[in-house]
Amino acid sequence: MKTKEGIGAEIQEFQEERIYFDFDKSDLKPEAREVLKRKADWLRRNPGFKITITGHCDERGTREYNMALGQRRADAAFKYLNVLGVSVDRIVTVSKGKEEPLDPRSTPEAWAKNRRAEFKVSM
């Protein structure tokens, strides 16, 4: 049986590991697939938890375009987790578009950090 502290540390690690996307893309890179495999394994071992996947974009492009692209990114992660055996009723997807950057600078490095999907665990 896991301790409250142990599961808390696992949840924190789960949530801190993001996946990243290329410019104007929503397809999963090999590194993202590996991250999602680890997340699927964790979810199978912890069936009482659900997740929210949030898709994000960099600042380039219109708000509307980036909201749709962020949703496609979240949906790509959702679909792959489902292929890996995670039930669709355990996953919610949302898009924040370019509204919540990790790095607010207008540089190639900042843009790369902001093209991501994040994962939040809930009961």
PDB file of C-alpha atoms in Angstrom, residues 43-121:
ATOM      1  CA  LEU A  43      -2.744   5.295 -14.772  1.00  0.00           C
ATOM      2  CA  ARG A  44      -3.168   1.518 -15.091  1.00  0.00           C
ATOM      3  CA  ARG A  45      -1.502   1.062 -11.679  1.00  0.00           C
ATOM      4  CA  ASN A  46      -3.668   3.812 -10.158  1.00  0.00           C
ATOM      5  CA  PRO A  47      -7.206   3.255 -11.465  1.00  0.00           C
ATOM      6  CA  GLY A  48      -8.805   5.691  -9.019  1.00  0.00           C
ATOM      7  CA  PHE A  49      -7.336   8.723 -10.758  1.00  0.00           C
ATOM      8  CA  LYS A  50      -8.415  10.754 -13.775  1.00  0.00           C
ATOM      9  CA  ILE A  51      -6.453  13.301 -15.774  1.00  0.00           C
ATOM     10  CA  THR A  52      -7.002  16.540 -17.620  1.00  0.00           C
ATOM     11  CA  ILE A  53      -4.766  17.132 -20.631  1.00  0.00           C
ATOM     12  CA  THR A  54      -4.274  20.796 -21.525  1.00  0.00           C
ATOM     13  CA  GLY A  55      -2.907  21.765 -24.941  1.00  0.00           C
ATOM     14  CA  HIS A  56      -0.826  24.928 -25.281  1.00  0.00           C
ATOM     15  CA  CYS A  57       0.735  26.913 -28.136  1.00  0.00           C
ATOM     16  CA  ASP A  58       3.338  29.607 -28.606  1.00  0.00           C
ATOM     17  CA  GLU A  59       2.322  33.227 -29.189  1.00  0.00           C
ATOM     18  CA  ARG A  60       2.420  33.123 -32.973  1.00  0.00           C
ATOM     19  CA  GLY A  61      -0.901  32.831 -34.771  1.00  0.00           C
ATOM     20  CA  THR A  62      -4.362  34.110 -33.935  1.00  0.00           C
ATOM     21  CA  ARG A  63      -6.106  33.343 -30.669  1.00  0.00           C
ATOM     22  CA  GLU A  64      -8.734  31.278 -32.491  1.00  0.00           C
ATOM     23  CA  TYR A  65      -6.181  29.284 -34.480  1.00  0.00           C
ATOM     24  CA  ASN A  66      -4.113  28.545 -31.390  1.00  0.00           C
ATOM     25  CA  MET A  67      -7.163  27.472 -29.366  1.00  0.00           C
ATOM     26  CA  ALA A  68      -7.930  24.907 -32.084  1.00  0.00           C
ATOM     27  CA  LEU A  69      -4.279  23.811 -32.340  1.00  0.00           C
ATOM     28  CA  GLY A  70      -4.026  23.437 -28.561  1.00  0.00           C
ATOM     29  CA  GLN A  71      -7.128  21.241 -28.653  1.00  0.00           C
ATOM     30  CA  ARG A  72      -5.619  19.076 -31.413  1.00  0.00           C
ATOM     31  CA  ARG A  73      -2.501  18.650 -29.271  1.00  0.00           C
ATOM     32  CA  ALA A  74      -4.511  17.608 -26.210  1.00  0.00           C
ATOM     33  CA  ASP A  75      -6.601  15.289 -28.392  1.00  0.00           C
ATOM     34  CA  ALA A  76      -3.472  13.639 -29.849  1.00  0.00           C
ATOM     35  CA  ALA A  77      -2.280  12.758 -26.334  1.00  0.00           C
ATOM     36  CA  PHE A  78      -5.807  11.596 -25.400  1.00  0.00           C
ATOM     37  CA  LYS A  79      -6.029   9.278 -28.412  1.00  0.00           C
ATOM     38  CA  TYR A  80      -2.612   7.741 -27.794  1.00  0.00           C
ATOM     39  CA  LEU A  81      -3.359   7.128 -24.112  1.00  0.00           C
ATOM     40  CA  ASN A  82      -6.595   5.437 -25.176  1.00  0.00           C
ATOM     41  CA  VAL A  83      -4.669   3.224 -27.631  1.00  0.00           C
ATOM     42  CA  LEU A  84      -2.421   2.315 -24.686  1.00  0.00           C
ATOM     43  CA  GLY A  85      -5.449   1.138 -22.721  1.00  0.00           C
ATOM     44  CA  VAL A  86      -6.494   4.170 -20.683  1.00  0.00           C
ATOM     45  CA  SER A  87     -10.290   4.453 -20.663  1.00  0.00           C
ATOM     46  CA  VAL A  88     -11.722   7.567 -22.310  1.00  0.00           C
ATOM     47  CA  ASP A  89     -13.882   8.232 -19.252  1.00  0.00           C
ATOM     48  CA  ARG A  90     -10.712   8.929 -17.242  1.00  0.00           C
ATOM     49  CA  ILE A  91      -9.467  11.724 -19.532  1.00  0.00           C
ATOM     50  CA  VAL A  92     -10.677  15.277 -20.159  1.00  0.00           C
ATOM     51  CA  THR A  93      -9.047  17.547 -22.751  1.00  0.00           C
ATOM     52  CA  VAL A  94      -8.936  21.335 -22.880  1.00  0.00           C
ATOM     53  CA  SER A  95      -7.034  23.990 -24.798  1.00  0.00           C
ATOM     54  CA  LYS A  96      -5.484  27.159 -23.475  1.00  0.00           C
ATOM     55  CA  GLY A  97      -4.087  28.164 -26.873  1.00  0.00           C
ATOM     56  CA  LYS A  98      -1.461  30.825 -26.320  1.00  0.00           C
ATOM     57  CA  GLU A  99      -3.102  32.192 -23.148  1.00  0.00           C
ATOM     58  CA  GLU A 100      -0.836  30.543 -20.524  1.00  0.00           C
ATOM     59  CA  PRO A 101       2.787  30.550 -21.699  1.00  0.00           C
ATOM     60  CA  LEU A 102       5.457  28.895 -19.580  1.00  0.00           C
ATOM     61  CA  ASP A 103       7.915  31.458 -20.909  1.00  0.00           C
ATOM     62  CA  PRO A 104       6.531  34.873 -21.951  1.00  0.00           C
ATOM     63  CA  ARG A 105       9.549  35.882 -24.029  1.00  0.00           C
ATOM     64  CA  SER A 106       9.388  36.122 -27.839  1.00  0.00           C
ATOM     65  CA  THR A 107      12.333  33.847 -28.617  1.00  0.00           C
ATOM     66  CA  PRO A 108      12.664  30.489 -30.370  1.00  0.00           C
ATOM     67  CA  GLU A 109      13.564  28.895 -27.023  1.00  0.00           C
ATOM     68  CA  ALA A 110      10.459  30.300 -25.322  1.00  0.00           C
ATOM     69  CA  TRP A 111       8.227  29.277 -28.227  1.00  0.00           C
ATOM     70  CA  ALA A 112       9.544  25.693 -28.004  1.00  0.00           C
ATOM     71  CA  LYS A 113       8.725  25.544 -24.251  1.00  0.00           C
ATOM     72  CA  ASN A 114       5.226  26.874 -24.858  1.00  0.00           C
ATOM     73  CA  ARG A 115       4.251  24.305 -27.533  1.00  0.00           C
ATOM     74  CA  ARG A 116       3.233  21.634 -25.050  1.00  0.00           C
ATOM     75  CA  ALA A 117       0.601  19.509 -23.384  1.00  0.00           C
ATOM     76  CA  GLU A 118       0.322  19.379 -19.608  1.00  0.00           C
ATOM     77  CA  PHE A 119      -1.321  16.786 -17.390  1.00  0.00           C
ATOM     78  CA  LYS A 120      -3.299  17.352 -14.191  1.00  0.00           C
ATOM     79  CA  VAL A 121      -4.311  14.447 -11.945  1.00  0.00           C
TER      80      VAL A 121
END
